[in-house]
Amino acid sequence: MGILPRMTSSKLPRTERAIRLFAETLFSDLDGPPPPDRIARLAQDATALVSATTQRARFLFQLCLFAVLWAAPLFVFRAPGLSRLPLAGRVAALESMESSPTGAALVLAIKAVLCVLWYEQPENHAAIGGDPFCQPGHRRLPILQGAKT
């Protein structure tokens, strides 16, 4: 269902690992993190998207991701490195960074890209009550009856 064809192996392994960490934190709920296969699919899609961009866009995305993963714990008075925190600590750190004027732009830039890709997955799309995806040959909009031309 992705925008780009799936990659068999990542050309950006560190970026993919960082995306997995951020996504696991972002999409976790009270029951815990989402299933690992969904996170893996998201990380693969996001890495494919980043790989297909210009060198400058790739650099800026990776810079934002690195800055968030390094600096987010500072917003909850912990040592740098989001991966060092337990899941609840990571969630608190990202929420705190997102609510601050200095960190919001960085978090929201990554969050926007990942949310688009996350809700493109059929299971996640259905979980929020989204309309079914378009299928060729099937009408989704009602035909207007009795309209005067």
mmCIF file of C-alpha atoms in Angstrom:
data_model
loop_
_atom_site.group_PDB
_atom_site.id
_atom_site.type_symbol
_atom_site.label_atom_id
_atom_site.label_comp_id
_atom_site.label_asym_id
_atom_site.label_seq_id
_atom_site.Cartn_x
_atom_site.Cartn_y
_atom_site.Cartn_z
ATOM 1 C CA MET A 1 0.000 0.000 0.000
ATOM 2 C CA GLY A 2 3.094 2.225 0.143
ATOM 3 C CA ILE A 3 3.947 5.231 -1.947
ATOM 4 C CA LEU A 4 7.189 3.634 -3.036
ATOM 5 C CA PRO A 5 8.056 -0.001 -3.694
ATOM 6 C CA ARG A 6 9.280 -1.857 -0.651
ATOM 7 C CA MET A 7 13.022 -2.070 -0.255
ATOM 8 C CA THR A 8 14.480 -5.499 0.469
ATOM 9 C CA SER A 9 17.253 -4.033 2.588
ATOM 10 C CA SER A 10 17.806 -0.563 3.898
ATOM 11 C CA LYS A 11 20.452 1.679 2.441
ATOM 12 C CA LEU A 12 20.179 3.766 5.601
ATOM 13 C CA PRO A 13 20.365 1.282 8.516
ATOM 14 C CA ARG A 14 21.018 3.859 11.262
ATOM 15 C CA THR A 15 18.184 6.026 10.025
ATOM 16 C CA GLU A 16 15.879 3.012 9.924
ATOM 17 C CA ARG A 17 16.763 2.066 13.514
ATOM 18 C CA ALA A 18 16.174 5.658 14.639
ATOM 19 C CA ILE A 19 12.803 5.734 12.859
ATOM 20 C CA ARG A 20 11.819 2.476 14.576
ATOM 21 C CA LEU A 21 12.620 3.952 17.986
ATOM 22 C CA PHE A 22 10.748 7.190 17.291
ATOM 23 C CA ALA A 23 7.739 5.356 15.777
ATOM 24 C CA GLU A 24 7.512 2.847 18.605
ATOM 25 C CA THR A 25 7.369 5.757 21.036
ATOM 26 C CA LEU A 26 5.002 7.843 18.941
ATOM 27 C CA PHE A 27 2.413 5.155 18.231
ATOM 28 C CA SER A 28 2.409 3.401 21.606
ATOM 29 C CA ASP A 29 -0.708 3.527 23.742
ATOM 30 C CA LEU A 30 -1.702 2.405 27.223
ATOM 31 C CA ASP A 31 -1.389 -1.230 26.121
ATOM 32 C CA GLY A 32 2.223 -0.702 25.078
ATOM 33 C CA PRO A 33 3.988 -0.369 21.748
ATOM 34 C CA PRO A 34 2.356 -1.399 18.463
ATOM 35 C CA PRO A 35 3.158 -4.794 16.936
ATOM 36 C CA PRO A 36 6.793 -4.996 15.777
ATOM 37 C CA ASP A 37 5.797 -5.948 12.213
ATOM 38 C CA ARG A 38 3.848 -2.687 11.797
ATOM 39 C CA ILE A 39 6.756 -0.658 13.146
ATOM 40 C CA ALA A 40 9.136 -2.514 10.833
ATOM 41 C CA ARG A 41 6.890 -1.854 7.822
ATOM 42 C CA LEU A 42 6.647 1.834 8.740
ATOM 43 C CA ALA A 43 10.413 2.126 9.186
ATOM 44 C CA GLN A 44 10.956 0.443 5.835
ATOM 45 C CA ASP A 45 8.476 2.755 4.085
ATOM 46 C CA ALA A 46 9.923 5.857 5.724
ATOM 47 C CA THR A 47 13.474 4.816 4.853
ATOM 48 C CA ALA A 48 12.425 4.194 1.253
ATOM 49 C CA LEU A 49 10.824 7.633 1.137
ATOM 50 C CA VAL A 50 13.877 9.327 2.620
ATOM 51 C CA SER A 51 16.150 7.415 0.238
ATOM 52 C CA ALA A 52 14.140 8.672 -2.731
ATOM 53 C CA THR A 53 14.456 12.345 -1.771
ATOM 54 C CA THR A 54 17.183 14.809 -2.620
ATOM 55 C CA GLN A 55 20.410 14.734 -0.677
ATOM 56 C CA ARG A 56 19.512 17.986 1.074
ATOM 57 C CA ALA A 57 16.048 16.758 2.146
ATOM 58 C CA ARG A 58 17.561 13.487 3.360
ATOM 59 C CA PHE A 59 20.175 15.380 5.374
ATOM 60 C CA LEU A 60 17.555 17.665 6.973
ATOM 61 C CA PHE A 61 15.283 14.754 7.895
ATOM 62 C CA GLN A 62 18.179 12.817 9.413
ATOM 63 C CA LEU A 63 19.376 15.925 11.256
ATOM 64 C CA CYS A 64 15.888 16.480 12.743
ATOM 65 C CA LEU A 65 15.663 12.824 13.725
ATOM 66 C CA PHE A 66 19.089 12.844 15.351
ATOM 67 C CA ALA A 67 18.367 16.094 17.199
ATOM 68 C CA VAL A 68 15.082 14.758 18.582
ATOM 69 C CA LEU A 69 16.515 11.413 19.636
ATOM 70 C CA TRP A 70 19.465 13.091 21.319
ATOM 71 C CA ALA A 71 17.757 16.104 22.896
ATOM 72 C CA ALA A 72 14.289 14.820 23.894
ATOM 73 C CA PRO A 73 15.454 13.329 27.228
ATOM 74 C CA LEU A 74 16.835 16.737 28.201
ATOM 75 C CA PHE A 75 13.249 18.028 28.268
ATOM 76 C CA VAL A 76 12.471 15.615 31.133
ATOM 77 C CA PHE A 77 15.819 16.224 32.848
ATOM 78 C CA ARG A 78 17.462 12.958 31.754
ATOM 79 C CA ALA A 79 20.773 12.292 30.044
ATOM 80 C CA PRO A 80 20.789 12.573 26.223
ATOM 81 C CA GLY A 81 19.791 9.572 24.169
ATOM 82 C CA LEU A 82 16.129 8.600 23.838
ATOM 83 C CA SER A 83 16.998 4.906 23.468
ATOM 84 C CA ARG A 84 18.282 4.875 27.072
ATOM 85 C CA LEU A 85 14.832 5.564 28.472
ATOM 86 C CA PRO A 86 12.028 3.046 29.046
ATOM 87 C CA LEU A 87 8.946 3.425 26.846
ATOM 88 C CA ALA A 88 7.036 5.571 29.363
ATOM 89 C CA GLY A 89 10.058 7.853 29.723
ATOM 90 C CA ARG A 90 10.419 8.152 25.946
ATOM 91 C CA VAL A 91 6.744 9.088 25.592
ATOM 92 C CA ALA A 92 7.082 11.730 28.314
ATOM 93 C CA ALA A 93 10.244 13.103 26.694
ATOM 94 C CA LEU A 94 8.651 13.416 23.242
ATOM 95 C CA GLU A 95 5.484 14.979 24.691
ATOM 96 C CA SER A 96 7.549 17.476 26.642
ATOM 97 C CA MET A 97 9.715 18.334 23.647
ATOM 98 C CA GLU A 98 6.670 18.682 21.382
ATOM 99 C CA SER A 99 4.962 21.070 23.801
ATOM 100 C CA SER A 100 7.985 23.363 24.020
ATOM 101 C CA PRO A 101 8.527 26.195 21.536
ATOM 102 C CA THR A 102 12.106 25.119 20.897
ATOM 103 C CA GLY A 103 11.443 21.451 20.199
ATOM 104 C CA ALA A 104 8.014 21.436 18.582
ATOM 105 C CA ALA A 105 9.173 22.037 15.014
ATOM 106 C CA LEU A 106 11.649 19.164 15.128
ATOM 107 C CA VAL A 107 9.218 16.647 16.604
ATOM 108 C CA LEU A 108 6.338 17.710 14.366
ATOM 109 C CA ALA A 109 8.453 17.478 11.191
ATOM 110 C CA ILE A 110 9.220 13.818 11.839
ATOM 111 C CA LYS A 111 5.763 13.102 13.230
ATOM 112 C CA ALA A 112 4.071 14.446 10.083
ATOM 113 C CA VAL A 113 6.019 12.156 7.759
ATOM 114 C CA LEU A 114 5.543 9.093 9.944
ATOM 115 C CA CYS A 115 1.820 9.688 10.524
ATOM 116 C CA VAL A 116 1.100 9.870 6.803
ATOM 117 C CA LEU A 117 2.911 6.587 6.248
ATOM 118 C CA TRP A 118 1.481 4.938 9.398
ATOM 119 C CA TYR A 119 -2.155 5.607 8.517
ATOM 120 C CA GLU A 120 -1.538 4.451 4.968
ATOM 121 C CA GLN A 121 -1.234 0.915 6.361
ATOM 122 C CA PRO A 122 -4.686 -0.733 6.080
ATOM 123 C CA GLU A 123 -4.753 -2.056 9.686
ATOM 124 C CA ASN A 124 -3.917 1.317 11.180
ATOM 125 C CA HIS A 125 -6.267 3.143 8.835
ATOM 126 C CA ALA A 126 -9.157 0.847 9.814
ATOM 127 C CA ALA A 127 -8.325 1.152 13.534
ATOM 128 C CA ILE A 128 -9.237 4.852 13.488
ATOM 129 C CA GLY A 129 -12.424 4.258 11.497
ATOM 130 C CA GLY A 130 -11.081 5.516 8.178
ATOM 131 C CA ASP A 131 -12.990 4.949 4.965
ATOM 132 C CA PRO A 132 -11.889 1.953 2.907
ATOM 133 C CA PHE A 133 -9.220 2.678 0.346
ATOM 134 C CA CYS A 134 -10.310 3.339 -3.228
ATOM 135 C CA GLN A 135 -10.620 0.243 -5.356
ATOM 136 C CA PRO A 136 -10.619 0.502 -9.140
ATOM 137 C CA GLY A 137 -14.047 -0.176 -10.585
ATOM 138 C CA HIS A 138 -15.964 0.514 -7.359
ATOM 139 C CA ARG A 139 -17.876 3.731 -6.843
ATOM 140 C CA ARG A 140 -17.481 5.402 -3.472
ATOM 141 C CA LEU A 141 -19.529 8.536 -3.998
ATOM 142 C CA PRO A 142 -23.292 8.424 -4.365
ATOM 143 C CA ILE A 143 -24.739 9.393 -7.716
ATOM 144 C CA LEU A 144 -26.873 12.508 -7.345
ATOM 145 C CA GLN A 145 -30.490 11.778 -8.181
ATOM 146 C CA GLY A 146 -32.908 14.361 -9.503
ATOM 147 C CA ALA A 147 -30.313 17.069 -9.992
ATOM 148 C CA LYS A 148 -31.388 19.774 -12.448
ATOM 149 C CA THR A 149 -28.877 20.759 -15.074
#
